[in-house]
Tab-separated table of C-alpha atoms in Angstrom:
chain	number	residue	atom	x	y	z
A	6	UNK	CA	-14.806	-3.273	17.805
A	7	UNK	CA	-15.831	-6.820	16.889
A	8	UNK	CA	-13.451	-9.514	17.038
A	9	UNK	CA	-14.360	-11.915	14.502
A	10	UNK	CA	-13.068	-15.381	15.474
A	11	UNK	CA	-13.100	-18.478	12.963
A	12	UNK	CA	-13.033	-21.466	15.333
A	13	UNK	CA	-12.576	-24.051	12.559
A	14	UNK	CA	-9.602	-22.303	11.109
A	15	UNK	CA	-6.580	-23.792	11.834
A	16	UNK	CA	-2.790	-22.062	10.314
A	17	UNK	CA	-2.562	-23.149	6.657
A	18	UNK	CA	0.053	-25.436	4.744
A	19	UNK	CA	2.631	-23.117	4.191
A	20	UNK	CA	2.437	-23.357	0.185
A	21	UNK	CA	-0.761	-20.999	0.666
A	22	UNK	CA	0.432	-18.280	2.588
A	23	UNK	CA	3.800	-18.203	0.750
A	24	UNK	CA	1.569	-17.441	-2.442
A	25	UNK	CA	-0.556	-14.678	-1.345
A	26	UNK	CA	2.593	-12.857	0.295
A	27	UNK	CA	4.312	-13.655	-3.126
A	28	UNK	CA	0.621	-11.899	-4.697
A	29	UNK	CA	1.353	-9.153	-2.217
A	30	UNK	CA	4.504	-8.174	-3.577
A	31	UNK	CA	2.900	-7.056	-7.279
A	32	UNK	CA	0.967	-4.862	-5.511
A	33	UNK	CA	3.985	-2.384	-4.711
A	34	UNK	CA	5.516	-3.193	-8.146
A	35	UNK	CA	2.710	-1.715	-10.091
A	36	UNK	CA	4.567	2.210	-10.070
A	37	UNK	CA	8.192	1.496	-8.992
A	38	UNK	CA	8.822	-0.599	-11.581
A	39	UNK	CA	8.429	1.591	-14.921
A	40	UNK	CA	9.573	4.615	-13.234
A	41	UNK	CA	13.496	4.326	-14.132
A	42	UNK	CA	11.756	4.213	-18.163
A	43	UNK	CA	9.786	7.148	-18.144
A	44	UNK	CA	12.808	9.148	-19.461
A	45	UNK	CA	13.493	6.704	-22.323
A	46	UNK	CA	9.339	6.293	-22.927
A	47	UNK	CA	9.437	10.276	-23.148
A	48	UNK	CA	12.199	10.082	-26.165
A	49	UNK	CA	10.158	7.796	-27.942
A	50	UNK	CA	6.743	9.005	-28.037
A	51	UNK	CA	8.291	12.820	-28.418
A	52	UNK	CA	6.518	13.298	-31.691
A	53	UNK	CA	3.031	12.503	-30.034
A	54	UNK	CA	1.177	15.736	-29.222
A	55	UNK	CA	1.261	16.156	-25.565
A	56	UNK	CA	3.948	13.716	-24.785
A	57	UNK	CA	5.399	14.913	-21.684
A	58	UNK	CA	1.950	15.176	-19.963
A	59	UNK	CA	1.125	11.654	-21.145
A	60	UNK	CA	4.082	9.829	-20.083
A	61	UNK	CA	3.574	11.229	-16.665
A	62	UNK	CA	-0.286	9.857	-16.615
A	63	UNK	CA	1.490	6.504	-17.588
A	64	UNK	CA	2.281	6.042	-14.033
A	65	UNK	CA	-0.531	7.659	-12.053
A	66	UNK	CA	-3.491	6.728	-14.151
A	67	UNK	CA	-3.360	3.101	-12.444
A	68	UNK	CA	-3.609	4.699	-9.147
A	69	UNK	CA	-6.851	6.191	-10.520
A	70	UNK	CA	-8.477	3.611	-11.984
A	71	UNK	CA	-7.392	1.521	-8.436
A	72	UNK	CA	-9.783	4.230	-6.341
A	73	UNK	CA	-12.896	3.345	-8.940
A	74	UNK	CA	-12.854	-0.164	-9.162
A	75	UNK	CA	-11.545	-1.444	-5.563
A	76	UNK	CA	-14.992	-1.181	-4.123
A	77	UNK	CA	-16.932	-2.665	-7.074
A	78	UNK	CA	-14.344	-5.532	-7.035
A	79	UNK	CA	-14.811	-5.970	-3.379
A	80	UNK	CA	-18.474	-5.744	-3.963
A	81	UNK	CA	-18.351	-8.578	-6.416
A	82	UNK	CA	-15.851	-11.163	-4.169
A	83	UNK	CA	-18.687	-11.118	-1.835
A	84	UNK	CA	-20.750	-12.594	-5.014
A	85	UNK	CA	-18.402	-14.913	-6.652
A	86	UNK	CA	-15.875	-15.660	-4.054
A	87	UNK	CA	-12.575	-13.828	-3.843
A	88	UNK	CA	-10.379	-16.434	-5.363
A	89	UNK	CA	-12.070	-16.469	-8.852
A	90	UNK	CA	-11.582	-12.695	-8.414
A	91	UNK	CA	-8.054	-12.738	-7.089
A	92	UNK	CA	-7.355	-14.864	-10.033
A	93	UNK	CA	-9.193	-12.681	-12.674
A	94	UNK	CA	-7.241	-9.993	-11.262
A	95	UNK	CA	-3.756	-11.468	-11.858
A	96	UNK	CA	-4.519	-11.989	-15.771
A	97	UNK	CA	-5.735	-8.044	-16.223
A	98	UNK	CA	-2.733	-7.287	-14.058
A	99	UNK	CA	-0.693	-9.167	-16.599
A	100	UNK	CA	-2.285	-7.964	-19.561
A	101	UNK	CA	-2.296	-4.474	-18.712
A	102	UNK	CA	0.989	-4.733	-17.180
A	103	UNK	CA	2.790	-6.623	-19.901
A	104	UNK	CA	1.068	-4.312	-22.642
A	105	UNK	CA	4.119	-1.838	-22.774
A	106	UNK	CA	6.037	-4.296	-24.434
A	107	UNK	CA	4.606	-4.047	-27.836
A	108	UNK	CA	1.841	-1.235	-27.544
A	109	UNK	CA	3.267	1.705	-29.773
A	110	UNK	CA	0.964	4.770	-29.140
A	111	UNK	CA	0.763	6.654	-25.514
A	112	UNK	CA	-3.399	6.312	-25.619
A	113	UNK	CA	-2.863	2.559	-26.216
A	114	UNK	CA	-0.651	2.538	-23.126
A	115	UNK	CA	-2.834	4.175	-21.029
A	116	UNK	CA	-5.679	1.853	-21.599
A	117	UNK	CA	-3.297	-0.937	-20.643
A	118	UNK	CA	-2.526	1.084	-17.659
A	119	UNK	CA	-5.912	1.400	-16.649
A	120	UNK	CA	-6.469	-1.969	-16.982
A	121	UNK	CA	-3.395	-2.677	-14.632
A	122	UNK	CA	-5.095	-0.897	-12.380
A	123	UNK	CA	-8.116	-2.560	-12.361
A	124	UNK	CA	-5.938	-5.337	-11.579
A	125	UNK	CA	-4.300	-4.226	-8.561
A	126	UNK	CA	-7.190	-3.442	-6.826
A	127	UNK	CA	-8.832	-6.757	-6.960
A	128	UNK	CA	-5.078	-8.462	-6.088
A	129	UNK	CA	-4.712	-5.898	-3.074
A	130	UNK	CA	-8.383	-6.723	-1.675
A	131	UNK	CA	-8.646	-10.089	-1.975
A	132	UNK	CA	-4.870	-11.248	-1.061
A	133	UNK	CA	-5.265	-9.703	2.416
A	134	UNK	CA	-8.866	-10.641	3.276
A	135	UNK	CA	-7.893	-14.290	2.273
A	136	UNK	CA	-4.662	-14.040	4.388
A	137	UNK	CA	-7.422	-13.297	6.982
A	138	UNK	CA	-9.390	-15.986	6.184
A	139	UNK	CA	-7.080	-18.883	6.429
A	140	UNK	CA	-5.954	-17.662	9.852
A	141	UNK	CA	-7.523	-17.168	13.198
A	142	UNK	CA	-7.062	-13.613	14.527
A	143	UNK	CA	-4.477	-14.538	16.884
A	144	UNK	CA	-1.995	-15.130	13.813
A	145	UNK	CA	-3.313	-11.978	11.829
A	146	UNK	CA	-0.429	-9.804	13.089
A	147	UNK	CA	1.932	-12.095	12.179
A	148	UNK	CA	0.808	-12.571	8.621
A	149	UNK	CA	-0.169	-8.939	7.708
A	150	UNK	CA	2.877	-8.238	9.373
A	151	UNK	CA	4.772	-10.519	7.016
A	152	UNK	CA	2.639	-9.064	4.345
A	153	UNK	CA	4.233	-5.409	4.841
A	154	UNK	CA	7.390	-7.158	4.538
A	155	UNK	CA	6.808	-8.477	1.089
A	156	UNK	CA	5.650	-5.053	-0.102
A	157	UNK	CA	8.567	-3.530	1.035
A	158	UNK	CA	11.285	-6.105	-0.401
A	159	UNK	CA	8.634	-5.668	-3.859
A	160	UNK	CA	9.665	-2.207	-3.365
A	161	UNK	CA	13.211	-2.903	-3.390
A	162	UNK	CA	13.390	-5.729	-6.402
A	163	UNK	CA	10.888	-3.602	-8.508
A	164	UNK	CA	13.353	-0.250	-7.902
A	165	UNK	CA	16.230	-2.241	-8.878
A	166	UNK	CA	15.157	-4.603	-11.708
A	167	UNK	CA	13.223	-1.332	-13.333
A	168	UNK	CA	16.081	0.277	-13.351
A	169	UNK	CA	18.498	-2.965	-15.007
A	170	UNK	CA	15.928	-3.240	-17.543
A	171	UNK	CA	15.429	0.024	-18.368
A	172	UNK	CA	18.719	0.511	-19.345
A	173	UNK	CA	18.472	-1.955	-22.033
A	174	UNK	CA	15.049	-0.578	-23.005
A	175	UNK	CA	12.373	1.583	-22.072
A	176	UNK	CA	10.405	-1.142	-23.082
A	177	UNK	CA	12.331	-3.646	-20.483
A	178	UNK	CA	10.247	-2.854	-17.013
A	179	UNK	CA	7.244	-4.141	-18.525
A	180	UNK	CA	8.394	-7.392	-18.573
A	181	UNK	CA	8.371	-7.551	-14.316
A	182	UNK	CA	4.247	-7.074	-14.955
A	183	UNK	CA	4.877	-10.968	-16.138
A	184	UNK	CA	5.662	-12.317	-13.073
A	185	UNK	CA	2.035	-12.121	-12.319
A	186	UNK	CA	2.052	-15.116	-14.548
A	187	UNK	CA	3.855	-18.474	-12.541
A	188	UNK	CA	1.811	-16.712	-9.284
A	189	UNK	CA	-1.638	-17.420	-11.015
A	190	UNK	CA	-0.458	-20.803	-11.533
A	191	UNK	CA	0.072	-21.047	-8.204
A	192	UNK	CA	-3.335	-19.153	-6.879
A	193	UNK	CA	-4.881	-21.756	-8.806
A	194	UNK	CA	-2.819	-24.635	-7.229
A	195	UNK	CA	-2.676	-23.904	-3.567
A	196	UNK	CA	-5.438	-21.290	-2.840
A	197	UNK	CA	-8.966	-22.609	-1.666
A	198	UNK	CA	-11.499	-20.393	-0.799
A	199	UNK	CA	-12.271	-19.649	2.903
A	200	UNK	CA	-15.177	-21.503	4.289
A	201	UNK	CA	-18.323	-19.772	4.285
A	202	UNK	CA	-18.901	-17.832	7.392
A	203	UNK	CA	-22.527	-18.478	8.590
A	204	UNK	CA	-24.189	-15.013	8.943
A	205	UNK	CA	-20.919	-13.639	8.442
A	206	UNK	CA	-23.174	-10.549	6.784
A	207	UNK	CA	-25.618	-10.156	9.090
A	208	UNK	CA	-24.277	-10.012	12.091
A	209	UNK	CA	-23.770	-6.106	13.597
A	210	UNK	CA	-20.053	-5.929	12.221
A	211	UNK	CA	-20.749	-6.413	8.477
A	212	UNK	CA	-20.964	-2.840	7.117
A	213	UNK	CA	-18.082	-1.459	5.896
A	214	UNK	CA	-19.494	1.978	7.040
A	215	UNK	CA	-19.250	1.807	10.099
A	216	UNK	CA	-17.996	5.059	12.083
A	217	UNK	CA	-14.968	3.198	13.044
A	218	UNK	CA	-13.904	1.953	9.800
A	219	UNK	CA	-14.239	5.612	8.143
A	220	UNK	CA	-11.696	6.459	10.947
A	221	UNK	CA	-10.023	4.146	9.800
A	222	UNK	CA	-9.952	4.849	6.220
A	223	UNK	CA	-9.251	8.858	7.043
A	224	UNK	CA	-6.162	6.931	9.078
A	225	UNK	CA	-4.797	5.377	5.978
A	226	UNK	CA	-5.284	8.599	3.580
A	227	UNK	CA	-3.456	11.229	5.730
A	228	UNK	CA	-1.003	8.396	6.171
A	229	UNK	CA	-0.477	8.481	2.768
A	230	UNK	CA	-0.661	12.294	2.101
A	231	UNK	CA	2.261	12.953	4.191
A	232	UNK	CA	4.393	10.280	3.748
A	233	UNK	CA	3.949	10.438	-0.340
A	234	UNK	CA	5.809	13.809	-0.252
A	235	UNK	CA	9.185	11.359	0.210
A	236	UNK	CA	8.680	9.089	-2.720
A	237	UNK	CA	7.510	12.529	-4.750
A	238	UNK	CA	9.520	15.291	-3.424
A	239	UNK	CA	12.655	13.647	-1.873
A	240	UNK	CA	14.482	13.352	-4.720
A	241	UNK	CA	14.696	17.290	-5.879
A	242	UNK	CA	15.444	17.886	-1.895
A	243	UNK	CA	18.371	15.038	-1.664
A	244	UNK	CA	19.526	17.263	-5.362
A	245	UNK	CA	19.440	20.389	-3.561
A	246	UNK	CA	20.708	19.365	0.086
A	247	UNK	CA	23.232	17.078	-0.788
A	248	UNK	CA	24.092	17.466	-4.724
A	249	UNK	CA	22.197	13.659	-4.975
A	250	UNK	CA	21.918	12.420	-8.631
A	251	UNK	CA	18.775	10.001	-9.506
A	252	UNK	CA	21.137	6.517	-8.474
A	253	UNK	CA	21.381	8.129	-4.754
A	254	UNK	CA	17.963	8.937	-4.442
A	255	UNK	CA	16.594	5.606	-5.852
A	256	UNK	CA	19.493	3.907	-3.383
A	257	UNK	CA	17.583	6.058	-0.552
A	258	UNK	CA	14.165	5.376	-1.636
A	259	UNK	CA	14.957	1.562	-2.124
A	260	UNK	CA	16.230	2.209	1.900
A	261	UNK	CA	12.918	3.097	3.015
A	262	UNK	CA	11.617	0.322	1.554
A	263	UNK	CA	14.170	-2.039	3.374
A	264	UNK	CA	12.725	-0.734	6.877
A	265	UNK	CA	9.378	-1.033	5.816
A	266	UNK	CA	10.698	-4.929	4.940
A	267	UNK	CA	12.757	-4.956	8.604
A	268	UNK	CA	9.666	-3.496	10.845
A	269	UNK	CA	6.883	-6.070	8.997
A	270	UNK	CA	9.139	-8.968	9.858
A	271	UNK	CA	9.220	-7.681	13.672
A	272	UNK	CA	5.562	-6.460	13.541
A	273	UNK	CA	3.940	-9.872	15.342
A	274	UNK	CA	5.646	-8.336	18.522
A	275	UNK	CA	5.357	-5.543	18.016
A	276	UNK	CA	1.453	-6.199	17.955
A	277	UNK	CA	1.676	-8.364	20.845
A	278	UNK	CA	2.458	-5.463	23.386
A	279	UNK	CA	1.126	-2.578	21.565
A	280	UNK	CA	-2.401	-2.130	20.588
A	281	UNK	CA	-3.593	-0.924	17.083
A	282	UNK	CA	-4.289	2.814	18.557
A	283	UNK	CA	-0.624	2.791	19.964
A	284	UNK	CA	0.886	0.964	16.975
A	285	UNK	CA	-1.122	4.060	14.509
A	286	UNK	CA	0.459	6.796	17.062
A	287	UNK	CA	3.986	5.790	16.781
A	288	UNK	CA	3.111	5.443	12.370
A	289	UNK	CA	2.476	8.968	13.091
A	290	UNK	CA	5.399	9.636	15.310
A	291	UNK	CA	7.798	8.203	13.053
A	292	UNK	CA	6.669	10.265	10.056
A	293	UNK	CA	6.356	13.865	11.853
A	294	UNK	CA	10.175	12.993	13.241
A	295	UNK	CA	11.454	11.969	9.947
A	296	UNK	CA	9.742	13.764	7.865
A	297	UNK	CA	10.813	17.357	10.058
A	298	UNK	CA	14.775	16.041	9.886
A	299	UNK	CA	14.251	15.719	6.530
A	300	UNK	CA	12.841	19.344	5.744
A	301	UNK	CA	15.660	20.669	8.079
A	302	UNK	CA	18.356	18.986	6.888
A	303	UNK	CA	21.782	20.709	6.148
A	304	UNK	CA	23.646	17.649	4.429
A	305	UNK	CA	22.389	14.131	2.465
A	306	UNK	CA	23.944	12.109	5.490
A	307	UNK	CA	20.900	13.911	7.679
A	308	UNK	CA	18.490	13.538	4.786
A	309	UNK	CA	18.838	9.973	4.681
A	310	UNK	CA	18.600	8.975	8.760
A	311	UNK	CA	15.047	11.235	8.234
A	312	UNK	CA	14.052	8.863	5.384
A	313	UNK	CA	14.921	5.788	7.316
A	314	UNK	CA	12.914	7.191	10.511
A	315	UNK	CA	10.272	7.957	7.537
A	316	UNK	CA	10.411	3.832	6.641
A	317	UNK	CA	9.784	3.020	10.310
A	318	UNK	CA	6.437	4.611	9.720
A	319	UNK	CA	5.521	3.295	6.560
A	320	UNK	CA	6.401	-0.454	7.704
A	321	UNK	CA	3.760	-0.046	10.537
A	322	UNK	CA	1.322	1.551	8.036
A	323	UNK	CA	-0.293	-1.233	5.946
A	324	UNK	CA	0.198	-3.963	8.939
A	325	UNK	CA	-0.924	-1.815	11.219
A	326	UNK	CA	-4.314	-0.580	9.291
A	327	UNK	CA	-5.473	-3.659	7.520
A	328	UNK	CA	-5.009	-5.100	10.683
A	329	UNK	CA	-6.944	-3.129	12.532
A	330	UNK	CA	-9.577	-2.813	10.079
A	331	UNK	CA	-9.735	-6.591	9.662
A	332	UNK	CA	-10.341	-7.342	13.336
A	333	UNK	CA	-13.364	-4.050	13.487
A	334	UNK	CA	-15.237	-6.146	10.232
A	335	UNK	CA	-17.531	-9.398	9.823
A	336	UNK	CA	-15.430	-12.146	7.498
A	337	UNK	CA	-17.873	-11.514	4.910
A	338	UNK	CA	-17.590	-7.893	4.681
A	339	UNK	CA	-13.838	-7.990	4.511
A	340	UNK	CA	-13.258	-7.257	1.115
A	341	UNK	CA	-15.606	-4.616	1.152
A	342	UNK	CA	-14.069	-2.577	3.871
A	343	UNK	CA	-10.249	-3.654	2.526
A	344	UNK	CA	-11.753	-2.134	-0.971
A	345	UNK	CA	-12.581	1.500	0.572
A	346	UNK	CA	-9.382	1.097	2.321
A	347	UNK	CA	-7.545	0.452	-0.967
A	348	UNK	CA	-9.435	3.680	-2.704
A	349	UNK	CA	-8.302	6.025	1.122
A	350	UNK	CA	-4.640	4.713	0.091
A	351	UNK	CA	-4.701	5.478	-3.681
A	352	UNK	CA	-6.785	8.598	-3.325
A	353	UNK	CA	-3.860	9.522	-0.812
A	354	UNK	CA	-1.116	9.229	-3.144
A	355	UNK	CA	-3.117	10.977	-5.390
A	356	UNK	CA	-3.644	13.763	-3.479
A	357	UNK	CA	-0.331	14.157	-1.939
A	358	UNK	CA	1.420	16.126	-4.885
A	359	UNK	CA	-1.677	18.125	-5.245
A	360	UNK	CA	-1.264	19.633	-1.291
A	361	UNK	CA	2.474	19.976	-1.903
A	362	UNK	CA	2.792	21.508	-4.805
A	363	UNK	CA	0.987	25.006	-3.701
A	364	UNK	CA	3.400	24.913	-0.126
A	365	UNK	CA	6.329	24.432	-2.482
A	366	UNK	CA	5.765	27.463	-4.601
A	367	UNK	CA	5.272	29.221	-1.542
A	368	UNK	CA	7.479	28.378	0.975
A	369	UNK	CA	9.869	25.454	-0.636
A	370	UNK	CA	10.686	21.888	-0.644
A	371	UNK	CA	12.068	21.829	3.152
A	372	UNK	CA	9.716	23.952	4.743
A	373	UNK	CA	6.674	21.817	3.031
A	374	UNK	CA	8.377	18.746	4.456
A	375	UNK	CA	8.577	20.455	7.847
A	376	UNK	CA	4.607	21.165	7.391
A	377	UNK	CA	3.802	17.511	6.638
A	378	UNK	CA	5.981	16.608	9.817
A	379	UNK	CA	3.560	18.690	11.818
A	380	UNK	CA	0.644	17.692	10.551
A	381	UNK	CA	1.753	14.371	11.095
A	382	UNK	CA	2.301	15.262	14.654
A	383	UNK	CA	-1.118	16.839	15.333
A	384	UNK	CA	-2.722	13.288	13.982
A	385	UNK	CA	-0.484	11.297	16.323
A	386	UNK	CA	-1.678	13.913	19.202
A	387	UNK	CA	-5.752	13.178	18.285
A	388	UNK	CA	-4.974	9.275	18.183
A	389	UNK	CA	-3.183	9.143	21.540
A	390	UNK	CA	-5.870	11.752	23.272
A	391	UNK	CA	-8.741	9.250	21.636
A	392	UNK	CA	-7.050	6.296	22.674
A	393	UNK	CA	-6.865	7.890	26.602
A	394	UNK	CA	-10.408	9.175	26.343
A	395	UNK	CA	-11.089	5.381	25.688
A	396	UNK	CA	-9.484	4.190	27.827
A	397	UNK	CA	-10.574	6.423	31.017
A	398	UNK	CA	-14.072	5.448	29.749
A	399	UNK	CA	-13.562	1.988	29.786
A	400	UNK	CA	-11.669	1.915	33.712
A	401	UNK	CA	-14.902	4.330	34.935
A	402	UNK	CA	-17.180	1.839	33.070
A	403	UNK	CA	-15.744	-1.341	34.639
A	404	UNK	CA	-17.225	-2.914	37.840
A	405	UNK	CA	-15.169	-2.121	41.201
């Protein structure tokens, strides 16, 4: 692993870090929010041919277009520095965001989605490499863990305000997308960019393929895979388990979102007893428990404690992952590592329905929860027998 370490970086004014966390928090918004309109958005556009298929791309196309262009974005921070990117970012996000408040034909739409997409990948690379940037690594798990925490209360505000606004309209989540607005402003105000790191690229930790990192990335994308089946699955299981309507599964999903808020607040110590092998064994843990109470659950009451064990693991995900990633990369290669990381998270979510659908044809919604539990326990196994092999190596390797 290299430990990069920025000796002329001292913590920030507190105007800076308060922005990128507020940047942070779009990033989450991007699906949440028009999900509670998709019903309404189907209605409208029923007389288009191949409506119901085309609402649905409406919110997974971003997460497409995300997996292409995080790399190439990364690629070009390196080139123009990754506030001028961060920045060019925000106004596609806003554009392609806001779009569904006048656009009046589904292909229209989906152009604007893909454009919002574009956006979110250059927000979600840049905002975390330059919350590494503007703070030695002994305050990186206190930052990325406050990070998490603003995804996860995004989570929560986007559920909820989608949800007010699409009752008045179908139209009405787009407006959140404009938020994106008053936090460019303040990009422009209060982020500089990082001083340049002499040799930052040349130095033996500046590819973003190295061995470790792919690890890494295959971390983040079974990550996703199982714990994706909640967000996508959960709700016909709460139906079926405990008669649960949409409001009580939104209330449940908003929950895990809450945890994910409580355990980034508490991640700095967390981080400071546990290392990032440990910390990416309990993410694991926490899914395979949850995720199996879920699958075996005979009421909603049981359902729910499963999708708040489920949250655990998903607030030590994105902390837990960038941060590790960060400290195994040269500054100047951040963004491009963070940018294959982004594409192993949104190629995760995009796979996730495609796994589960066949085991739910076959064997049903709690047994293919169950399965994602246990494959979420054999990764947990492989980290923690790494992490020992490691370890022995390094006590036999050390001097007597």
């Amino acid at each position: 692993m290299t430990e990069t370490t920025l000796a002329d970086v001292r913590r920030p004014p507190r105007a800076l870090p308060a922005t990128l966390l507020g940047v942070s928090t779009m990033t989450i918004m991007a699906s949440a929010t028009i999900t509670p309109a998709l019903p309404g958005m189907e209605k409208h556009f029923a007389a288009e041919p191949h409506a119901e298929l085309l609402v649905r791309l409406v919110l997974t196309l971003p997460g497409l277009a995300i997996m292409v262009s995080a790399p190439l974005l990364a690629r070009l921070s390196g080139r123009t520095g990754r506030v001028p990117v961060l920045a060019a970012c925000l106004v596609l996000y806003t554009v392609g965001g806001g779009s569904g408040l006048f656009l009046d034909s589904l292909p229209a739409l989906l152009a604007g989605r893909a454009l919002l997409g574009v956006g979110i990948a250059g927000v979600m690379t840049t905002a975390t490499a330059l919350l590494a940037d503007h703070h030695p690594p002994a305050e990186h798990g206190r930052v990325l863990g406050l990070q998490g925490a603003a995804m996860g209360f995004g989570g929560v505000v986007a559920l909820l305000l989608g949800g007010l606004l699409a009752a008045v309209s179908w139209r009405g989540p787009f407006a959140v997308y404009l938020l994106a607005v008053p936090l460019l402003v303040l990009v422009l105000r209060y982020v500089p960019e990082a001083p340049a790191q002499t040799g930052a690229d040349e130095d033996s930790g500046s590819s973003p393929w190295q061995p470790r990192l792919l690890g890494l990335y295959a971390v983040m994308f079974l990550g996703i895979v199982v714990f994706y089946t909640v967000p996508t699955q959960a709700p016909f299981w709460l139906a079926q388990v405990g008669g649960a309507g949409p409001a009580v599964a939104g209330a449940l999903i908003a929950a895990v979102n809450l945890v994910m808020t409580v355990v980034g607040l508490n991640f700095r110590r967390l981080r400071a007893r546990w290392s990032f092998p440990l910390l990416a064994t309990a993410m694991f843990v926490a899914f395979a428990v949850g995720l199996v109470v879920i699958g075996t659950a005979g009421s909603l009451w049981t359902a729910a404690l499963g999708m708040v064990v489920v949250g655990v693991g998903i607030g030590l995900q994105n902390p837990t992952v960038n941060g590790w990633v960060v400290a195994s990369v040269a500054p100047g290669a951040r963004t491009k590592a963070l940018g294959l990381l982004t594409s192993a998270l949104f190629l995760g979510q995009f796979t996730s329905p495609l796994v589960a659908q066949p085991l739910i044809d076959a064997a049903g919604l709690g047994r293919t929860f169950v399965v994602a539990g246990a494959l979420a326990a054999v990764i947990a196994g492989v980290l923690a027998a790494a992490h020992l092999v490691r370890r022995g190596r390094a006590v036999s390797g050390s001097p007597h």
